[in-house]
mmCIF file of C-alpha atoms in Angstrom:
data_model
loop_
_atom_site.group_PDB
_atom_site.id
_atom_site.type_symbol
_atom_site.label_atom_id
_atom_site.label_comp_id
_atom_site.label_asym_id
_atom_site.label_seq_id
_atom_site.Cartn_x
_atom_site.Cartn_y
_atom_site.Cartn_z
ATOM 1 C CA UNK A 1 16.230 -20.228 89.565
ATOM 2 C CA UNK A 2 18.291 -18.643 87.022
ATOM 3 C CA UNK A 3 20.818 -15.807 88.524
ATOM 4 C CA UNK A 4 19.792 -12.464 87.721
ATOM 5 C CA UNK A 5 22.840 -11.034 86.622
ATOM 6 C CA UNK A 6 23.626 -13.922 84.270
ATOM 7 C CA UNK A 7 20.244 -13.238 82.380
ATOM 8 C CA UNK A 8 21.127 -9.623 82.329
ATOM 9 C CA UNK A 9 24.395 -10.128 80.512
ATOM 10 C CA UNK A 10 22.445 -12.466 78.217
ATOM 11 C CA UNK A 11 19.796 -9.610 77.424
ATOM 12 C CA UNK A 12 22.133 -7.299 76.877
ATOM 13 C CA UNK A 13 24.226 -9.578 74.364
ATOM 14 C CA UNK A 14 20.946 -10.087 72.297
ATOM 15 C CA UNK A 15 19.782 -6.635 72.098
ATOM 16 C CA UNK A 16 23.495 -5.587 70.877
ATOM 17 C CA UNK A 17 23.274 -7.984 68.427
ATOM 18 C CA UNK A 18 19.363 -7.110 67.686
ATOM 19 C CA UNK A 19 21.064 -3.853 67.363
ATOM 20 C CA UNK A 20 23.556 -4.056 64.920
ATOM 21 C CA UNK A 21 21.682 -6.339 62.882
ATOM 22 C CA UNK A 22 18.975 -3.291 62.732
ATOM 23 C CA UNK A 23 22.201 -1.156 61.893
ATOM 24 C CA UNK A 24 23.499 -3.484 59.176
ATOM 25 C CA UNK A 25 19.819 -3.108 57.356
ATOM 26 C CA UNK A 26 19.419 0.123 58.117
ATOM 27 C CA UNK A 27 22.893 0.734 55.800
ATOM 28 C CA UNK A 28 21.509 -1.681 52.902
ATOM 29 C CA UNK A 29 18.473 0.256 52.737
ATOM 30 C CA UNK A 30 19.922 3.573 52.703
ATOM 31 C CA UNK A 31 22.210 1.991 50.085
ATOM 32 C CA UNK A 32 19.089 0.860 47.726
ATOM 33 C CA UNK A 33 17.333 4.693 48.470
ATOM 34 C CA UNK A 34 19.954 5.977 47.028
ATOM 35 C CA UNK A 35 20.362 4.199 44.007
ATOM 36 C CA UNK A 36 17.708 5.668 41.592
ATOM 37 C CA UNK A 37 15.522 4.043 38.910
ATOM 38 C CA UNK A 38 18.034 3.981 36.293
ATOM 39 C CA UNK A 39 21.228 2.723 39.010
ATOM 40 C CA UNK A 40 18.158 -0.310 39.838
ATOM 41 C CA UNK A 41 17.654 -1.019 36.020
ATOM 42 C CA UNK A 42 21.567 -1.074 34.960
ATOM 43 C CA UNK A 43 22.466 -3.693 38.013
ATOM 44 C CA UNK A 44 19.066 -5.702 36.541
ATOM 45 C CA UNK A 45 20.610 -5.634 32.973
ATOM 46 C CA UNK A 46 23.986 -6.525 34.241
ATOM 47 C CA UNK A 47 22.565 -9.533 36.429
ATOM 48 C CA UNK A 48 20.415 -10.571 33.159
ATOM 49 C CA UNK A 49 23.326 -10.036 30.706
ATOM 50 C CA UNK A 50 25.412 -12.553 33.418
ATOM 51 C CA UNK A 51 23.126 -15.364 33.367
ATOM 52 C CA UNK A 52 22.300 -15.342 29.488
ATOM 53 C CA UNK A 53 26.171 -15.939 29.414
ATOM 54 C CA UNK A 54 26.365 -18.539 31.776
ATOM 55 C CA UNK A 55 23.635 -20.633 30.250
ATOM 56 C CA UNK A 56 25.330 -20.417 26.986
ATOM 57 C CA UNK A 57 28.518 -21.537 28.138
ATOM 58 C CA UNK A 58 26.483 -24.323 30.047
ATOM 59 C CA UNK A 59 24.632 -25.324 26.835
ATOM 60 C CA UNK A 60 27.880 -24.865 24.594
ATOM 61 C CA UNK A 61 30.155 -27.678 27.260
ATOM 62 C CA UNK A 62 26.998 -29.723 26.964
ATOM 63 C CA UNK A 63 27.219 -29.744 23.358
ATOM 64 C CA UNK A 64 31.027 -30.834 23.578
ATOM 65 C CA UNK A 65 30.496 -33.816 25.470
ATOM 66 C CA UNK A 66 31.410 -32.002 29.206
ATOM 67 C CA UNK A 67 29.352 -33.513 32.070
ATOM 68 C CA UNK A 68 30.014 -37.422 31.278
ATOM 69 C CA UNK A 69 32.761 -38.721 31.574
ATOM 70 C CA UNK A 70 33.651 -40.585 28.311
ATOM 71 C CA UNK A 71 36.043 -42.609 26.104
ATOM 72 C CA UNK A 72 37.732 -41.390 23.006
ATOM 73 C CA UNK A 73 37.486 -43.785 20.581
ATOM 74 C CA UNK A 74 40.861 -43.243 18.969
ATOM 75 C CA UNK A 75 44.261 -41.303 18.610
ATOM 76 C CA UNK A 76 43.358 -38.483 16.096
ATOM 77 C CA UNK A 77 40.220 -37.823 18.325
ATOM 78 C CA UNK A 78 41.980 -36.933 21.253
ATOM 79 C CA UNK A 79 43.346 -33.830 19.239
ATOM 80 C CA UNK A 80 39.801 -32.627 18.363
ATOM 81 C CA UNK A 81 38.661 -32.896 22.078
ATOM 82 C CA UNK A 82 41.784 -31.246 23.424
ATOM 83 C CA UNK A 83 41.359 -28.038 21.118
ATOM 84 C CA UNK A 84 37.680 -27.724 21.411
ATOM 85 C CA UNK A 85 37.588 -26.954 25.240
ATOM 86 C CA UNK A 86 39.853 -24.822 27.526
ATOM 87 C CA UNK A 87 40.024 -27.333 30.424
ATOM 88 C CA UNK A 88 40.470 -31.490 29.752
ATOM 89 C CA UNK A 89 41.143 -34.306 32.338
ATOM 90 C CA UNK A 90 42.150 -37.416 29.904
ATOM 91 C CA UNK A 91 42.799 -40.493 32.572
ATOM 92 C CA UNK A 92 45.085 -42.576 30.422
ATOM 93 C CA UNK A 93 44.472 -46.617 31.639
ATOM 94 C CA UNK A 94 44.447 -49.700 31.034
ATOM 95 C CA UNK A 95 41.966 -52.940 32.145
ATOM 96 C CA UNK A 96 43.070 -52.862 36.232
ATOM 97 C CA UNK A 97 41.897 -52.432 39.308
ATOM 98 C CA UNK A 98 43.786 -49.201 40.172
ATOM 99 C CA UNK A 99 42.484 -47.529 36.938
ATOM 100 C CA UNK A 100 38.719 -49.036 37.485
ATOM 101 C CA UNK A 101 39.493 -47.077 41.122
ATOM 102 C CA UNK A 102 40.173 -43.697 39.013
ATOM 103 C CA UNK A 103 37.166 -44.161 36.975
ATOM 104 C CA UNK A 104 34.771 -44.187 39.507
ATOM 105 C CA UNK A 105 35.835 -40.811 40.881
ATOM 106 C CA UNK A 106 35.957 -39.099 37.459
ATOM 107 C CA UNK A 107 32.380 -40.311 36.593
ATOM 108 C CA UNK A 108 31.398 -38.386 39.798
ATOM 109 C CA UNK A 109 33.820 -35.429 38.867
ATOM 110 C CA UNK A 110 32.626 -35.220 35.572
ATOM 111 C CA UNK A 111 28.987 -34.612 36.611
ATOM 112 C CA UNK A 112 30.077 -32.008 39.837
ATOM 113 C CA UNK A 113 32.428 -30.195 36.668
ATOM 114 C CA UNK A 114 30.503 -29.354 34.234
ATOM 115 C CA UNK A 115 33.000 -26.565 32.631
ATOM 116 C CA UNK A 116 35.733 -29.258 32.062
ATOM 117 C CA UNK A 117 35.612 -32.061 29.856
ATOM 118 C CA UNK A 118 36.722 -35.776 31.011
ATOM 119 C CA UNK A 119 37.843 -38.319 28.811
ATOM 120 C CA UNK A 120 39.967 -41.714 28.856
ATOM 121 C CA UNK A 121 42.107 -43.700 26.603
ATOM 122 C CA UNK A 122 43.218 -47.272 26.616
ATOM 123 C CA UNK A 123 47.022 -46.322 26.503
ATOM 124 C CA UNK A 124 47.847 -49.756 24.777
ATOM 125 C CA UNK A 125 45.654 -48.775 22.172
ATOM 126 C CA UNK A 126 47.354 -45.711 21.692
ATOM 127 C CA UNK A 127 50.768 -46.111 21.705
ATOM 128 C CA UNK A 128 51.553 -42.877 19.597
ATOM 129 C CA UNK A 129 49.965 -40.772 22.040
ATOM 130 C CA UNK A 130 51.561 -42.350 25.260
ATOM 131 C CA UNK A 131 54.836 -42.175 23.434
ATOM 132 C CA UNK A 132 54.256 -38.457 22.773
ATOM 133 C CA UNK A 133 52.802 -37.896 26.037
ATOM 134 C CA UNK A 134 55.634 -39.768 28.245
ATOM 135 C CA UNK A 135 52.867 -41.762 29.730
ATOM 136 C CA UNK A 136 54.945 -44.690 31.649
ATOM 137 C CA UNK A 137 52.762 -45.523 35.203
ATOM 138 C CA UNK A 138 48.810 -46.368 34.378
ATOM 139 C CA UNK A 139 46.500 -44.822 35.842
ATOM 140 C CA UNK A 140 47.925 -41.183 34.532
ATOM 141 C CA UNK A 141 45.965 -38.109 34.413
ATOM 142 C CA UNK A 142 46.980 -35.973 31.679
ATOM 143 C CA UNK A 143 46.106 -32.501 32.710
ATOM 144 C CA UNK A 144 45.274 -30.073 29.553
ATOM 145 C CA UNK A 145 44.574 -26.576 29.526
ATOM 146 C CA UNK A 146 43.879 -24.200 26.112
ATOM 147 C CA UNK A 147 45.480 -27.672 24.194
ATOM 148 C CA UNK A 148 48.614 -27.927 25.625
ATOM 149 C CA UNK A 149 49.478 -30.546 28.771
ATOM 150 C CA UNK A 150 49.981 -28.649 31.805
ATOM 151 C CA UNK A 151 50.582 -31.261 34.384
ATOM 152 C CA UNK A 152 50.382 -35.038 35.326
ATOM 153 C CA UNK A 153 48.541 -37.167 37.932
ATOM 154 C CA UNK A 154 50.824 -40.366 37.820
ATOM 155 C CA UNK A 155 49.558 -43.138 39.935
ATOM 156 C CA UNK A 156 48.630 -42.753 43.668
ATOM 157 C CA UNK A 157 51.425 -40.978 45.007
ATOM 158 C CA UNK A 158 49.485 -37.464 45.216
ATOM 159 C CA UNK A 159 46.613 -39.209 46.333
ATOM 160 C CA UNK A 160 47.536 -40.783 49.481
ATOM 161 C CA UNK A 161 49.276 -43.731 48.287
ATOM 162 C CA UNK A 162 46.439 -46.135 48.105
ATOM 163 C CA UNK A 163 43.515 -46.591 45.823
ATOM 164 C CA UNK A 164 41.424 -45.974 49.107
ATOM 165 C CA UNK A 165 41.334 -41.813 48.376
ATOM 166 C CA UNK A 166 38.433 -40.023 47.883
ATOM 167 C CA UNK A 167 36.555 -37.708 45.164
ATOM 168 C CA UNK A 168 37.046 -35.266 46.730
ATOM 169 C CA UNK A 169 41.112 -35.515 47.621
ATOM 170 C CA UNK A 170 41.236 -36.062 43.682
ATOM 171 C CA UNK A 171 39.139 -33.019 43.295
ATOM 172 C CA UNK A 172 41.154 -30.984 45.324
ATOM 173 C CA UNK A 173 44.589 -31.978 43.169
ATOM 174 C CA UNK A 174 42.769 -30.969 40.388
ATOM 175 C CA UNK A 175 41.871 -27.471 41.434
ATOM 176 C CA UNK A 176 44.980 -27.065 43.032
ATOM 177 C CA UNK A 177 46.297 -27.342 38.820
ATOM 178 C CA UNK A 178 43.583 -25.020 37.797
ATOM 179 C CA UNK A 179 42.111 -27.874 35.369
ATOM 180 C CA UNK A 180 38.608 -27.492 37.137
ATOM 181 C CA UNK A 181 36.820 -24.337 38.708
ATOM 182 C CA UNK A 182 36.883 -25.031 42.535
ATOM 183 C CA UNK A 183 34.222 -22.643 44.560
ATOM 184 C CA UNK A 184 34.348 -22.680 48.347
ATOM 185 C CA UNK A 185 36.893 -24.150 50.627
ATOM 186 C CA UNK A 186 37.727 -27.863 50.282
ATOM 187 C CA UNK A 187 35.853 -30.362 52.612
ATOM 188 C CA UNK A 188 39.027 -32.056 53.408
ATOM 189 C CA UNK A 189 40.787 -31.013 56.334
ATOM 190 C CA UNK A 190 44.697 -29.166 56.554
ATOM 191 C CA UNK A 191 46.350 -32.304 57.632
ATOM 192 C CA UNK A 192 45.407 -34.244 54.377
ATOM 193 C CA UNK A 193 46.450 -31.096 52.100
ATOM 194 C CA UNK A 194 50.316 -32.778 52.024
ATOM 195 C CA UNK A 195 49.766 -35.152 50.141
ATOM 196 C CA UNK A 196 48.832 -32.728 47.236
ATOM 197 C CA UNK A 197 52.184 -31.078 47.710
ATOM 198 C CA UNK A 198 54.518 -33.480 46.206
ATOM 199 C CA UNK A 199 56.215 -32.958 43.285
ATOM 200 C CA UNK A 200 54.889 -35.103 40.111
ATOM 201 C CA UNK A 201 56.734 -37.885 39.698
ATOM 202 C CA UNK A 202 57.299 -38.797 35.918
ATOM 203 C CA UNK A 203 60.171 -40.946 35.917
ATOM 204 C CA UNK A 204 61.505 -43.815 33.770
ATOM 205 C CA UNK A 205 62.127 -45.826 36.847
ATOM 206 C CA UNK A 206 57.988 -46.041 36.633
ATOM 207 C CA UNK A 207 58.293 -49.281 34.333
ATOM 208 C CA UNK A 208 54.840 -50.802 36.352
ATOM 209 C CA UNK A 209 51.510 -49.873 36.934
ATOM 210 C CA UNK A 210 50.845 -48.927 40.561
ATOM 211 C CA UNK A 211 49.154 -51.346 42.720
#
């Protein structure tokens, strides 16, 4: 038999909660009584005038290539992609396992992003642009915002270390550079935000891939 004064306690704990519930839509009521017919039809305008936006932006990054995650065909191409959208990922590789590793998380970024645009090129194809670009380690993520390179993923060091990090530790990197639009908290936990920490390291002494 359940003690008495324990299922007291517990009746009065729902009923104050009960209670302030009630309270809490008693407010947003009041709130909406007071808001007359034109306050109603301005917020409906507003919401309307939102969403037309958003679908155009959708329909204009669709239009542009964003949501895949694709392969620019050549050097003078690059230029054209990096001016016609604010935010750019370009994973600069080569034919290896680390940069087959960073392909399969940008194919699932690219889908989950749909505001920025991810791209590769075969660096050895493009030596011009890896000259201009200081690209020395492969895999390197070339970070680009409004056309201009804002920062660098070079190997694995930000990412753990290994080529056993996740999409959504390389996710977090890139919202940390404000390259995609990151809503919510991340689903990794505190302990693996160190690794994101460290400094990029773009350094001559990076004469081989990482491995």
């Amino acid at each position: 038999m359940e003690n008495p004064k324990v299922q007291e306690v517990i009746e009065k704990q729902v009923l104050t909660v009960a209670k302030a519930v009630e309270d809490k839509l008693d407010d947003e009521i009041a709130a909406l009584d007071r808001l007359d017919i034109d306050d109603l039809e301005a917020l409906r305008e507003k919401r309307l005038l939102q969403m037309k936006k958003m679908a155009e932006k959708r329909s204009r990054w669709i239009s542009l290539g964003h949501g895949e995650y694709t392969e620019i065909p050549s050097e003078k191409d690059f230029f054209s992609v990096v001016k016609a959208s604010d935010r750019v990922v370009c994973h600069f590789y080569r034919e290896n396992w680390p940069c087959k590793v960073m392909d399969k998380h940008l194919s699932i970024l690219a889908k989950q992003h749909i505001e920025t645009r991810f791209v590769k090129v075969h660096a050895e194809k493009s030596p011009f642009l890896a000259e201009k670009l200081k690209i020395v380690v492969l895999p390197t993520l070339a970070l680009i915002k409004n056309a201009k390179v804002d920062d660098y993923v070079v190997g694995f060091d930000q990412l753990g270390g290994t080529d056993e990090f996740s999409a959504e530790e390389l996710e977090e990197r890139l919202a940390k550079a404000q390259v995609i639009v990151f809503e919510g908290e991340s689903s990794l936990n505190s302990s693996k935000s160190s690794n994101t920490k460290r400094s990029v390291r773009q350094s001559e002494n990076y004469d081989s891939d990482s491995e």
